[in-house]
Short mmCIF file of C-alpha atoms in Angstrom, two decimals:
data_model
loop_
_atom_site.label_atom_id
_atom_site.label_comp_id
_atom_site.label_asym_id
_atom_site.label_seq_id
_atom_site.Cartn_x
_atom_site.Cartn_y
_atom_site.Cartn_z
CA GLY A 638 17.58 -25.45 -16.25
CA ARG A 639 18.36 -24.34 -19.81
CA VAL A 640 14.69 -23.92 -20.75
CA LEU A 641 14.08 -21.58 -17.82
CA ASP A 642 17.24 -19.62 -18.60
CA ARG A 643 16.12 -19.15 -22.22
CA GLU A 644 12.73 -17.88 -21.08
CA VAL A 645 14.35 -15.49 -18.61
CA GLN A 646 16.54 -14.13 -21.40
CA LYS A 647 13.44 -13.54 -23.54
CA VAL A 648 11.82 -11.69 -20.64
CA GLU A 649 14.89 -9.50 -20.13
CA ASP A 650 15.06 -8.68 -23.85
CA ALA A 651 11.37 -7.72 -23.88
CA VAL A 652 11.78 -5.55 -20.79
CA LYS A 653 14.85 -3.82 -22.26
CA THR A 654 12.91 -2.91 -25.38
CA LYS A 655 9.98 -1.56 -23.38
CA VAL A 656 11.78 0.50 -20.73
CA LYS A 657 14.93 1.73 -22.48
CA GLY A 658 15.70 5.37 -21.75
CA GLN A 659 12.84 5.87 -19.30
CA LEU A 660 12.73 7.06 -15.68
CA ALA A 661 12.11 4.56 -12.91
CA THR A 662 11.60 4.15 -9.16
CA GLY A 663 13.65 1.46 -7.47
CA VAL A 664 12.16 -0.57 -4.60
CA CYS A 665 13.58 -3.17 -2.24
CA ASP A 666 12.33 -5.16 0.72
CA GLY A 667 13.22 -8.23 2.74
CA TRP A 668 11.42 -11.56 3.21
CA LYS A 669 12.03 -14.98 4.78
CA ASN A 670 10.98 -17.98 2.67
CA ILE A 671 9.67 -21.40 3.67
CA ALA A 672 13.26 -22.67 4.00
CA LYS A 673 13.98 -19.85 6.50
CA SER A 674 16.38 -18.15 4.08
CA SER A 675 16.49 -14.36 4.34
CA LEU A 676 16.05 -12.67 0.96
CA VAL A 677 16.21 -9.07 -0.26
CA SER A 678 14.48 -8.46 -3.58
CA SER A 679 14.59 -5.34 -5.71
CA LEU A 680 12.36 -4.20 -8.54
CA MET A 681 11.96 -1.14 -10.70
CA SER A 682 8.65 0.58 -11.37
CA VAL A 683 8.29 2.09 -14.84
CA GLU A 684 5.01 3.72 -15.89
CA ASN A 685 3.34 2.08 -12.85
CA GLU A 686 4.51 -1.38 -13.97
CA PRO A 687 6.82 -3.37 -11.62
CA TYR A 688 9.72 -5.37 -13.07
CA LEU A 689 11.63 -7.84 -10.89
CA ILE A 690 15.38 -7.13 -11.02
CA GLN A 691 17.38 -9.05 -8.43
CA THR A 692 16.98 -11.32 -5.42
CA HIS A 693 19.84 -11.56 -2.91
CA ASP A 694 20.18 -14.38 -0.40
CA VAL A 695 21.38 -12.55 2.74
CA THR A 696 20.90 -15.40 5.21
CA GLY A 697 24.44 -15.18 6.59
CA ASP A 698 24.91 -11.45 6.07
CA PRO A 699 24.51 -8.67 8.65
CA LYS A 700 21.06 -7.03 8.62
CA THR A 701 22.45 -3.50 8.62
CA GLY A 702 21.88 -0.32 6.67
CA ASP A 703 25.46 -0.42 5.37
CA HIS A 704 25.00 -3.87 3.86
CA LEU A 705 21.61 -2.96 2.41
CA LEU A 706 23.17 0.14 0.85
CA LYS A 707 25.78 -2.08 -0.83
CA LEU A 708 23.02 -4.24 -2.35
CA VAL A 709 21.01 -1.19 -3.47
CA LEU A 710 24.02 0.38 -5.19
CA GLU A 711 24.67 -2.90 -7.00
CA ASP A 712 21.06 -3.03 -8.15
CA ILE A 713 21.06 0.62 -9.29
CA HIS A 714 24.18 -0.05 -11.33
CA LEU A 715 22.60 -3.21 -12.80
CA ILE A 716 19.38 -1.40 -13.75
CA GLU A 717 21.12 1.56 -15.37
CA THR A 718 23.72 -0.43 -17.29
CA LYS A 719 21.63 -3.43 -18.29
CA TYR A 720 18.38 -1.63 -19.10
CA ASP A 721 19.76 1.82 -20.06
CA MET A 722 17.47 3.64 -17.62
CA LYS A 723 17.57 6.40 -15.02
CA ILE A 724 16.68 5.56 -11.44
CA ILE A 725 15.41 8.77 -9.86
CA ALA A 726 14.02 7.42 -6.56
CA TRP A 727 14.47 4.46 -4.22
CA CYS A 728 11.80 3.31 -1.78
CA THR A 729 12.05 1.08 1.31
CA ASP A 730 10.06 0.51 4.47
CA ASP A 731 11.06 2.15 7.76
CA GLY A 732 12.87 -0.77 9.39
CA PRO A 733 16.24 -0.07 11.03
CA ASP A 734 18.27 -1.19 8.00
CA GLY A 735 16.05 0.63 5.51
CA LYS A 736 16.09 3.82 7.58
CA LYS A 737 19.88 3.96 7.72
CA MET A 738 20.23 2.92 4.08
CA ARG A 739 18.06 5.85 2.94
CA ARG A 740 20.15 8.30 4.96
CA LEU A 741 23.40 6.94 3.56
CA LEU A 742 21.96 6.89 0.05
CA GLN A 743 21.05 10.56 0.15
CA ASN A 744 24.49 11.41 1.54
CA LEU A 745 26.00 9.73 -1.53
CA TYR A 746 24.36 12.03 -4.11
CA PRO A 747 27.60 13.21 -5.76
CA TRP A 748 28.82 9.64 -6.17
CA LEU A 749 25.50 8.35 -7.38
CA MET A 750 25.57 10.83 -10.27
CA MET A 751 28.60 8.98 -11.60
CA LEU A 752 26.98 5.54 -11.55
CA GLY A 753 25.99 4.20 -14.94
CA ASN A 754 23.81 6.71 -16.79
CA CYS A 755 22.48 8.44 -13.66
CA THR A 756 22.36 12.19 -14.22
CA GLU A 757 19.93 13.19 -11.47
CA PRO A 758 20.14 12.97 -7.67
CA LEU A 759 18.24 10.11 -6.13
CA ILE A 760 15.11 10.64 -4.00
CA ALA A 761 15.11 8.21 -1.07
CA ILE A 762 11.53 7.83 0.15
CA LEU A 763 9.57 5.87 2.73
CA CYS A 764 7.00 3.27 1.81
CA TRP A 765 3.78 5.08 2.65
CA ALA A 766 1.71 1.92 2.68
CA HIS A 767 3.81 0.82 5.66
CA GLN A 768 3.54 4.27 7.23
CA ILE A 769 -0.27 4.17 7.17
CA ASN A 770 -0.14 0.72 8.76
CA LEU A 771 2.08 2.14 11.52
CA VAL A 772 -0.64 4.71 12.22
CA VAL A 773 -2.95 1.74 12.78
CA GLY A 774 -0.37 0.37 15.24
CA ASP A 775 -0.33 3.68 17.08
CA THR A 776 -4.13 3.55 17.20
CA PHE A 777 -4.05 0.15 18.94
CA ALA A 778 -1.53 1.54 21.44
CA ILE A 779 -3.87 4.42 22.35
CA ARG A 780 -6.52 2.05 23.69
CA ARG A 781 -5.56 -1.57 24.38
CA SER A 782 -9.22 -2.56 24.88
CA ILE A 783 -9.57 -2.46 21.07
CA THR A 784 -7.43 -5.60 20.92
CA GLU A 785 -9.72 -7.46 23.32
CA ASP A 786 -12.88 -6.59 21.41
CA VAL A 787 -11.40 -7.50 18.02
CA ASN A 788 -10.21 -10.82 19.45
CA ARG A 789 -13.76 -11.57 20.62
CA ALA A 790 -15.10 -10.78 17.13
CA LEU A 791 -12.51 -13.05 15.52
CA ASP A 792 -13.38 -15.81 18.00
CA VAL A 793 -16.94 -15.72 16.61
CA VAL A 794 -15.59 -15.95 13.05
CA LYS A 795 -13.25 -18.84 13.89
CA TRP A 796 -15.91 -20.75 15.79
CA PHE A 797 -18.43 -20.66 12.95
CA ASN A 798 -15.80 -21.40 10.28
CA ASN A 799 -14.58 -24.40 12.30
CA HIS A 800 -18.04 -25.99 12.69
CA GLY A 801 -19.72 -27.05 9.49
CA THR A 802 -23.20 -27.42 10.99
CA ALA A 803 -23.05 -23.93 12.50
CA LEU A 804 -21.78 -22.47 9.24
CA GLU A 805 -24.61 -24.07 7.28
CA LEU A 806 -27.23 -22.81 9.75
CA LEU A 807 -25.79 -19.31 9.43
CA HIS A 808 -25.84 -19.66 5.65
CA GLN A 809 -29.54 -20.56 5.70
CA GLU A 810 -30.28 -17.66 8.06
CA GLN A 811 -28.58 -15.24 5.69
CA LEU A 812 -30.68 -16.50 2.79
CA LEU A 813 -33.80 -15.81 4.84
CA THR A 814 -32.56 -12.35 5.85
CA PHE A 815 -30.82 -11.10 2.68
CA ALA A 816 -31.69 -13.72 0.01
CA TYR A 817 -27.90 -13.90 -0.34
CA ALA A 818 -25.05 -15.26 1.78
CA TRP A 819 -21.65 -13.81 2.63
CA ALA A 820 -18.62 -15.53 4.11
CA LEU A 821 -17.22 -14.70 7.50
CA ILE A 822 -13.75 -13.29 6.81
CA LEU A 823 -10.80 -14.49 8.86
CA PRO A 824 -8.07 -11.87 8.35
CA VAL A 825 -4.57 -12.62 7.15
CA ILE A 826 -1.89 -10.55 8.88
CA THR A 827 -0.05 -9.80 5.63
CA ARG A 828 -3.13 -8.04 4.21
CA TRP A 829 -3.09 -4.50 5.55
CA THR A 830 -6.86 -3.89 5.48
CA ALA A 831 -7.89 -7.44 6.43
CA HIS A 832 -8.95 -6.75 10.02
CA TYR A 833 -11.07 -3.78 9.01
CA LEU A 834 -12.78 -5.94 6.36
CA ALA A 835 -13.31 -8.74 8.87
CA LEU A 836 -15.04 -6.34 11.30
CA THR A 837 -17.12 -4.82 8.48
CA ARG A 838 -18.32 -8.28 7.46
CA ILE A 839 -19.21 -9.46 10.95
CA LEU A 840 -21.13 -6.22 11.55
CA LYS A 841 -23.04 -6.85 8.34
CA LEU A 842 -23.95 -10.31 9.63
CA LYS A 843 -24.96 -9.18 13.13
CA ARG A 844 -28.69 -9.85 12.61
CA PRO A 845 -28.28 -13.30 10.95
CA LEU A 846 -25.83 -14.31 13.68
CA GLN A 847 -28.24 -13.33 16.44
CA LEU A 848 -31.22 -14.94 14.72
CA CYS A 849 -29.21 -18.09 14.08
CA TRP A 850 -28.52 -18.49 17.81
CA THR A 851 -32.11 -17.62 18.75
CA ARG A 852 -33.58 -20.26 16.44
CA ASN A 853 -30.91 -22.96 16.82
CA GLU A 854 -29.26 -22.59 20.23
CA THR A 855 -29.50 -26.28 21.11
CA LYS A 856 -28.21 -27.46 17.73
CA LEU A 857 -25.29 -25.01 17.87
CA VAL A 858 -24.22 -26.13 21.35
CA VAL A 859 -24.47 -29.80 20.38
CA CYS A 860 -22.52 -29.35 17.15
CA ALA A 861 -19.59 -27.95 19.18
CA GLY A 862 -18.83 -31.46 20.46
CA THR A 863 -19.55 -33.76 23.39
CA LYS A 864 -16.89 -32.40 25.76
CA GLU A 865 -18.04 -29.89 28.35
CA GLU A 866 -15.26 -27.40 27.54
CA LEU A 867 -16.28 -27.37 23.87
CA GLN A 868 -19.92 -26.73 24.73
CA GLU A 869 -18.87 -24.03 27.19
CA LYS A 870 -16.94 -22.34 24.37
CA ALA A 871 -20.12 -22.42 22.27
CA ARG A 872 -22.02 -20.71 25.09
CA GLU A 873 -19.29 -18.04 25.26
CA ILE A 874 -19.78 -17.40 21.55
CA HIS A 875 -23.53 -17.16 22.14
CA ALA A 876 -22.97 -14.64 24.94
CA THR A 877 -20.76 -12.54 22.67
CA VAL A 878 -23.26 -12.59 19.80
CA LYS A 879 -26.18 -11.42 21.96
CA ASP A 880 -24.10 -8.76 23.79
CA GLU A 881 -25.28 -5.42 22.39
CA ALA A 882 -22.46 -3.55 24.15
CA PHE A 883 -19.97 -5.72 22.25
CA TRP A 884 -21.59 -4.86 18.92
CA TYR A 885 -21.59 -1.16 19.79
CA ARG A 886 -17.84 -1.24 20.51
CA ILE A 887 -17.08 -3.20 17.33
CA ASP A 888 -19.07 -0.66 15.32
CA ARG A 889 -17.01 2.16 16.89
CA ILE A 890 -13.72 0.36 16.14
CA GLN A 891 -14.78 -0.25 12.54
CA LYS A 892 -15.63 3.43 12.07
CA ILE A 893 -12.26 4.47 13.53
CA LEU A 894 -10.36 2.07 11.25
CA GLU A 895 -12.32 2.78 8.05
CA PRO A 896 -10.51 6.01 7.02
CA LEU A 897 -7.15 4.32 7.69
CA ALA A 898 -8.20 1.25 5.68
CA ILE A 899 -9.16 3.46 2.74
CA ALA A 900 -5.85 5.33 3.10
CA ALA A 901 -3.95 2.01 3.13
CA ASN A 902 -5.77 0.92 0.00
CA VAL A 903 -4.81 4.18 -1.75
CA SER A 904 -1.19 4.11 -0.59
CA GLN A 905 -0.48 0.49 -1.55
CA ALA A 906 -1.50 0.80 -5.22
CA SER A 907 1.08 0.27 -7.96
CA HIS A 908 0.34 3.80 -9.23
CA THR A 909 0.47 5.65 -5.88
CA ARG A 910 2.07 9.05 -6.49
CA LEU A 911 3.56 11.55 -4.05
CA ASP A 912 0.55 13.86 -4.38
CA HIS A 913 -1.74 10.94 -3.49
CA VAL A 914 0.14 10.58 -0.19
CA LEU A 915 -0.11 14.22 0.87
CA LEU A 916 -3.77 14.48 -0.17
CA THR A 917 -4.53 11.30 1.77
CA LEU A 918 -2.74 12.55 4.89
CA GLY A 919 -4.56 15.87 4.67
CA ASN A 920 -7.89 14.12 4.31
CA LEU A 921 -7.18 11.90 7.33
CA VAL A 922 -6.33 14.93 9.46
CA ARG A 923 -9.58 16.59 8.32
CA ILE A 924 -11.65 13.47 9.12
CA TYR A 925 -10.20 12.92 12.61
CA SER A 926 -10.28 16.66 13.40
CA GLU A 927 -13.88 17.29 12.37
CA ASN A 928 -15.64 14.02 13.21
CA THR A 929 -16.74 14.37 16.84
CA GLU A 930 -18.21 10.86 16.68
CA PHE A 931 -14.71 9.61 17.53
CA ASP A 932 -13.54 9.86 21.14
CA GLU A 933 -11.23 12.79 21.85
CA ASP A 934 -8.25 10.64 22.89
CA MET A 935 -8.50 8.57 19.71
CA ARG A 936 -8.76 11.64 17.47
CA THR A 937 -5.83 13.37 19.14
CA GLY A 938 -3.66 10.23 19.15
CA ILE A 939 -4.26 9.45 15.47
CA ILE A 940 -3.57 13.05 14.41
CA LYS A 941 -0.32 13.03 16.43
CA SER A 942 0.67 9.79 14.70
CA LEU A 943 -0.06 11.30 11.26
CA GLU A 944 1.98 14.39 12.14
CA LYS A 945 4.82 12.13 13.27
CA ARG A 946 4.81 10.31 9.92
CA TRP A 947 4.63 13.58 7.97
CA LYS A 948 7.58 14.97 9.93
CA LYS A 949 9.75 12.17 8.51
CA ALA A 950 8.81 12.97 4.92
CA ASP A 951 10.75 15.04 2.40
CA GLN A 952 7.95 17.58 2.71
CA ASP A 953 8.94 19.98 -0.09
CA ILE A 954 8.71 17.25 -2.75
CA PHE A 955 5.22 16.25 -1.60
CA ILE A 956 4.03 19.87 -1.61
CA VAL A 957 5.42 20.36 -5.12
CA ALA A 958 3.75 17.12 -6.25
CA VAL A 959 0.33 18.43 -5.19
CA PHE A 960 1.00 21.81 -6.82
CA LEU A 961 2.08 20.18 -10.09
CA ASN A 962 -1.10 18.11 -10.31
CA PRO A 963 -2.78 20.16 -13.09
CA PHE A 964 -6.23 19.36 -11.76
CA ILE A 965 -5.35 20.92 -8.37
CA ARG A 966 -2.45 23.39 -8.75
CA SER A 967 -2.55 25.79 -5.75
CA ASP A 968 -6.30 25.50 -5.11
CA LEU A 969 -5.92 23.46 -1.91
CA PHE A 970 -3.25 25.61 -0.26
CA LYS A 971 -4.38 28.28 2.19
CA ARG A 972 -2.77 31.61 1.33
CA THR A 973 -2.47 32.37 5.03
CA ALA A 974 -0.39 29.23 5.54
CA LEU A 975 1.55 29.22 2.26
CA ARG A 976 1.88 32.44 0.27
CA GLU A 977 2.62 32.37 -3.46
CA SER A 978 6.16 33.62 -2.91
CA GLU A 979 6.81 30.82 -0.39
CA LEU A 980 5.34 28.23 -2.74
CA TYR A 981 7.63 29.41 -5.54
CA ILE A 982 10.68 29.15 -3.26
CA ILE A 983 9.75 25.52 -2.52
CA VAL A 984 9.27 24.70 -6.22
CA GLU A 985 12.53 26.45 -7.10
CA HIS A 986 14.43 24.59 -4.38
CA VAL A 987 13.10 21.19 -5.48
CA TYR A 988 13.83 21.99 -9.15
CA GLU A 989 17.44 22.99 -8.50
CA ARG A 990 17.96 20.00 -6.22
CA LEU A 991 16.49 17.34 -8.51
CA MET A 992 17.33 18.73 -11.95
CA ARG A 993 20.66 20.33 -11.05
CA CYS A 994 19.71 23.41 -13.03
CA LYS A 995 19.47 27.00 -11.86
CA ALA A 996 15.94 28.41 -11.94
CA THR A 997 15.76 31.39 -14.30
CA ILE A 998 13.29 34.18 -15.06
CA PRO A 999 11.54 32.00 -17.73
CA PHE A 1000 11.11 29.29 -15.05
CA LEU A 1001 9.46 31.84 -12.74
CA SER A 1002 7.25 32.97 -15.63
CA ALA A 1003 6.23 29.35 -16.27
CA PHE A 1004 5.40 28.94 -12.56
CA GLU A 1005 3.13 31.99 -12.63
CA ASP A 1006 1.40 30.99 -15.89
CA TYR A 1007 0.87 27.43 -14.64
CA LYS A 1008 -0.60 28.64 -11.34
CA ARG A 1009 -3.01 30.91 -13.23
CA ARG A 1010 -3.82 28.29 -15.91
CA GLN A 1011 -2.46 30.43 -18.74
CA GLY A 1012 -0.58 29.81 -22.01
CA GLU A 1013 0.60 26.27 -22.62
CA PHE A 1014 -0.48 25.39 -19.08
CA SER A 1015 -4.16 26.24 -19.51
CA ASP A 1016 -6.71 23.46 -19.06
CA GLU A 1017 -7.44 23.54 -22.80
CA ALA A 1018 -3.78 23.44 -23.88
CA MET A 1019 -3.07 20.51 -21.55
CA SER A 1020 -6.32 18.78 -22.70
CA LEU A 1021 -7.27 18.01 -19.12
CA ASN A 1022 -10.92 17.17 -19.76
CA MET A 1023 -10.08 15.00 -22.76
CA MET A 1024 -7.34 13.11 -20.87
CA LYS A 1025 -9.61 12.62 -17.87
CA GLN A 1026 -12.31 11.16 -20.12
CA LYS A 1027 -9.76 8.97 -21.94
CA PHE A 1028 -8.59 7.24 -18.77
CA ALA A 1029 -12.15 6.98 -17.44
CA ASP A 1030 -13.22 5.20 -20.65
CA GLU A 1031 -10.26 2.84 -20.35
CA GLY A 1032 -10.97 2.18 -16.67
CA ALA A 1033 -7.35 3.05 -15.92
CA PRO A 1034 -5.80 5.33 -13.26
CA LEU A 1035 -5.28 8.91 -14.41
CA ASP A 1036 -1.68 9.21 -15.68
CA VAL A 1037 -0.59 12.73 -14.76
CA GLN A 1038 2.94 12.03 -16.01
CA LEU A 1039 1.54 11.42 -19.52
CA ILE A 1040 -0.39 14.69 -19.39
CA TRP A 1041 2.84 16.56 -18.68
CA ALA A 1042 4.80 14.54 -21.25
CA ARG A 1043 2.41 15.76 -23.96
CA VAL A 1044 3.53 19.38 -23.39
CA ASP A 1045 7.23 18.54 -23.01
CA SER A 1046 9.44 20.35 -25.54
CA GLY A 1047 12.52 18.36 -24.53
CA VAL A 1048 14.43 21.33 -23.09
CA LEU A 1049 15.71 20.91 -19.53
CA GLU A 1050 15.85 24.58 -18.58
CA GLY A 1051 13.70 27.70 -18.95
CA ARG A 1052 9.92 27.40 -19.11
CA ASN A 1053 10.10 23.70 -19.92
CA GLY A 1054 12.05 23.12 -16.69
CA LEU A 1055 8.71 23.08 -14.87
CA VAL A 1056 7.51 20.34 -17.23
CA LYS A 1057 10.64 18.26 -16.68
CA LEU A 1058 10.30 18.64 -12.91
CA ALA A 1059 6.67 17.45 -13.06
CA ILE A 1060 7.60 14.41 -15.18
CA HIS A 1061 10.29 13.43 -12.68
CA ILE A 1062 8.06 13.83 -9.64
CA PHE A 1063 5.13 11.92 -11.13
CA THR A 1064 7.45 9.04 -12.06
CA VAL A 1065 8.01 8.25 -8.38
CA VAL A 1066 5.95 5.43 -6.83
CA ALA A 1067 5.52 6.10 -3.11
CA ASN A 1068 5.44 2.54 -1.76
CA SER A 1069 7.24 -0.79 -1.75
CA ALA A 1070 4.02 -2.79 -2.08
CA GLY A 1071 5.30 -4.22 -5.37
CA CYS A 1072 7.86 -6.20 -3.38
CA GLU A 1073 5.13 -7.53 -1.09
CA ARG A 1074 3.21 -8.80 -4.12
CA ILE A 1075 6.36 -10.43 -5.46
CA PHE A 1076 6.92 -12.15 -2.12
CA SER A 1077 3.38 -13.53 -2.37
CA SER A 1078 4.34 -15.00 -5.75
CA PHE A 1079 7.55 -16.38 -4.23
CA GLY A 1080 5.47 -18.08 -1.52
CA ILE A 1081 3.19 -19.71 -4.08
CA THR A 1082 6.19 -21.05 -6.02
CA HIS A 1083 8.41 -21.95 -3.06
CA SER A 1084 5.87 -23.96 -1.07
CA LYS A 1085 6.19 -26.67 1.57
CA LEU A 1086 6.03 -29.31 -1.15
CA ARG A 1087 8.75 -27.54 -3.19
CA ASN A 1088 10.93 -26.33 -0.36
CA LYS A 1089 14.24 -27.32 -1.94
CA ILE A 1090 14.00 -24.85 -4.83
CA ASP A 1091 16.82 -22.34 -4.47
CA ALA A 1092 16.11 -18.60 -4.34
CA LYS A 1093 17.60 -17.88 -7.77
CA ARG A 1094 15.30 -20.35 -9.48
CA VAL A 1095 12.27 -18.96 -7.64
CA HIS A 1096 13.33 -15.49 -8.79
CA LYS A 1097 13.55 -16.63 -12.42
CA MET A 1098 10.22 -18.45 -12.34
CA THR A 1099 8.53 -15.37 -10.85
CA ALA A 1100 10.07 -13.06 -13.46
CA VAL A 1101 8.75 -15.28 -16.26
CA GLY A 1102 5.34 -15.51 -14.61
CA MET A 1103 5.12 -11.72 -14.29
CA GLN A 1104 5.92 -11.30 -17.98
CA MET A 1105 3.25 -13.85 -18.94
CA LYS A 1106 0.68 -11.91 -16.90
CA ARG A 1107 1.71 -8.64 -18.61
CA GLU A 1108 1.36 -10.23 -22.04
CA ASP A 1109 -2.04 -11.74 -21.18
CA ARG A 1110 -3.23 -8.36 -19.91
CA ASP A 1111 -2.01 -6.56 -23.06
CA LEU A 1112 -3.88 -9.11 -25.19
CA GLY A 1113 -7.03 -8.72 -23.11
CA LEU A 1114 -6.86 -12.34 -21.92
CA SER A 1115 -6.65 -11.69 -18.18
CA ARG A 1116 -9.62 -10.96 -15.97
CA GLN A 1117 -9.58 -7.48 -14.51
CA ARG A 1118 -9.72 -7.42 -10.73
CA ARG A 1119 -12.78 -5.76 -9.26
CA LYS A 1120 -12.22 -2.60 -7.27
CA ARG A 1121 -12.77 -2.80 -3.54
CA LYS A 1122 -15.72 -0.76 -2.32
CA PHE A 1123 -15.41 0.27 1.30
CA GLY A 1124 -18.69 0.44 3.17
CA ASP A 1125 -20.52 -1.42 0.35
CA GLU A 1126 -19.91 -5.14 0.12
CA ASP A 1127 -22.90 -6.24 -1.93
CA GLY A 1128 -20.69 -7.37 -4.78
CA ASP A 1129 -18.22 -9.36 -2.71
CA ASP A 1130 -17.62 -13.03 -3.41
CA ILE A 1131 -19.13 -15.50 -0.96
CA SER A 1132 -16.02 -17.70 -1.11
CA LEU A 1133 -13.66 -15.27 0.60
CA SER A 1134 -13.02 -17.36 3.69
CA THR A 1135 -15.25 -20.35 4.28
CA SER A 1136 -12.63 -23.01 4.93
CA SER A 1137 -11.76 -24.23 8.41
CA THR A 1138 -8.94 -22.40 10.14
CA GLY A 1139 -8.45 -24.61 13.15
CA THR A 1140 -5.98 -27.41 13.76
CA GLU A 1141 -6.87 -31.01 14.53
CA ASP A 1142 -6.82 -30.43 18.30
CA GLY A 1143 -9.20 -27.48 18.01
CA THR A 1144 -6.59 -24.79 18.72
CA GLU A 1145 -6.21 -21.77 16.48
CA PRO A 1146 -3.11 -20.99 14.45
CA GLY A 1147 -0.98 -18.16 15.79
CA PRO A 1148 -1.07 -15.79 12.79
CA THR A 1149 -4.81 -15.11 13.30
CA ASN A 1150 -4.34 -14.07 16.94
CA PHE A 1151 -5.15 -10.38 16.95
CA SER A 1152 -3.23 -9.74 20.19
CA ASP A 1153 -0.03 -10.90 18.48
CA TYR A 1154 -0.88 -8.87 15.38
CA ALA A 1155 -1.58 -5.69 17.37
CA ALA A 1156 1.54 -6.13 19.50
CA GLY A 1157 3.59 -6.56 16.33
CA LEU A 1158 2.14 -3.40 14.80
CA ILE A 1159 2.80 -1.41 17.97
CA GLN A 1160 6.38 -2.71 18.06
CA GLN A 1161 6.90 -1.74 14.39
CA ALA A 1162 5.69 1.78 15.19
CA VAL A 1163 8.16 1.99 18.10
CA ILE A 1164 11.03 0.78 15.88
CA SER A 1165 10.06 3.26 13.19
CA ASP A 1166 10.28 6.13 15.70
CA ALA A 1167 13.72 5.08 16.94
CA PRO A 1168 16.80 6.81 15.46
CA ASP A 1169 18.88 4.75 13.01
#
């Protein structure tokens, strides 16, 4: 209605004022709403803040890379003309349409320079949150028995959550054991680390679960129901809980998944940079290479999967991103694998490609001074310690782009060309997780009870809601989300997942079936590996 349209106009005016003239990463992804309409939404990320731009209803349109490219070009033109900005990168997942769209987009560089105010080539990048999840899919494909064991663990979770008496007995047992009670987590397939967290929680509750059955076996069997099949299911759960071999295998699976869960958490953040991705991949390779606790076939398979994902990347840009992190520079590169002359060639190539400027002798001089922490690129001149302390005091992610912006003289070429290159590279957000969060907001607005709301209205309501959250945060009115601590759950909320997940006839809903989830992940990995 008119009220909503007025509010949307206010939001657009506020966004224009805030982002005018800045660099941005564009992101798009697809989703199917409660009315079974297929939508493609796009957003722009500016200074790690996502702004919803457009939502297209593509229900009757072909799901091809060519059609997605048409939508992306429209959205780039809209962003650059309406908001007076420069889109320097576009991120999608690795589905068939997204894969072909990225290839076509990069082939269109000369044309893209003529769109709106765009003066730089576009970087088309993969969503690395999805890529890490595909590594998890490859892990399940290595050993299918993982799926069976995880399903057994989730059966225990579902059974307790579906029986109030059993859940209360477990609650009392936890109070005796820990003086505190945690919820059994039933994972949601749209949460990338959910199954790891579910296994971590059930492992934490191993002792209370076993003690609960030891003290209350008769009560637990009776509370399952009067039918023989229901009581037999209770005895199966009892057998699982007391099976030490089962707990050993679950512990092994949890340890295998933990580095990937941490990597997924890093790669799905709104401030995930290109250097974060390469450092995360390198750390994963180190972990699975050195940790002999993992079985050889699992270690080898996961490393092959990581190498497969890295092979798809625009590797030079990621290498330059790590080098241009002023806290790292060239410290992590082995001279035997990457000599200084080779590193300079990579930096020069990326500079000339992205900035469309020829690297000169002053640019080479800046490269050498930066590598050696000299001149305007010394730690003191860039105020690295002060900036690190500033962001730590604010509890905010370290903004490397801001550090470089402070030494920017405004000149595109010469020594300052290195500064401009760094600012561009650290503007890029390496995931499309912002779209996933927007789709979650869409789902809250466009519910079963409000299923007749059209996609455009849902888009507008979400845009207004996002602006309200930004304003509340700026005024200090919103509660800051607690950071997830892997391997240490003591601060977690007891209310994570205590509600019943079963249907009236006692069957379990499909989305929590781990076999379906694992098969879907494996299939996504296969599709990702296929040519476009």
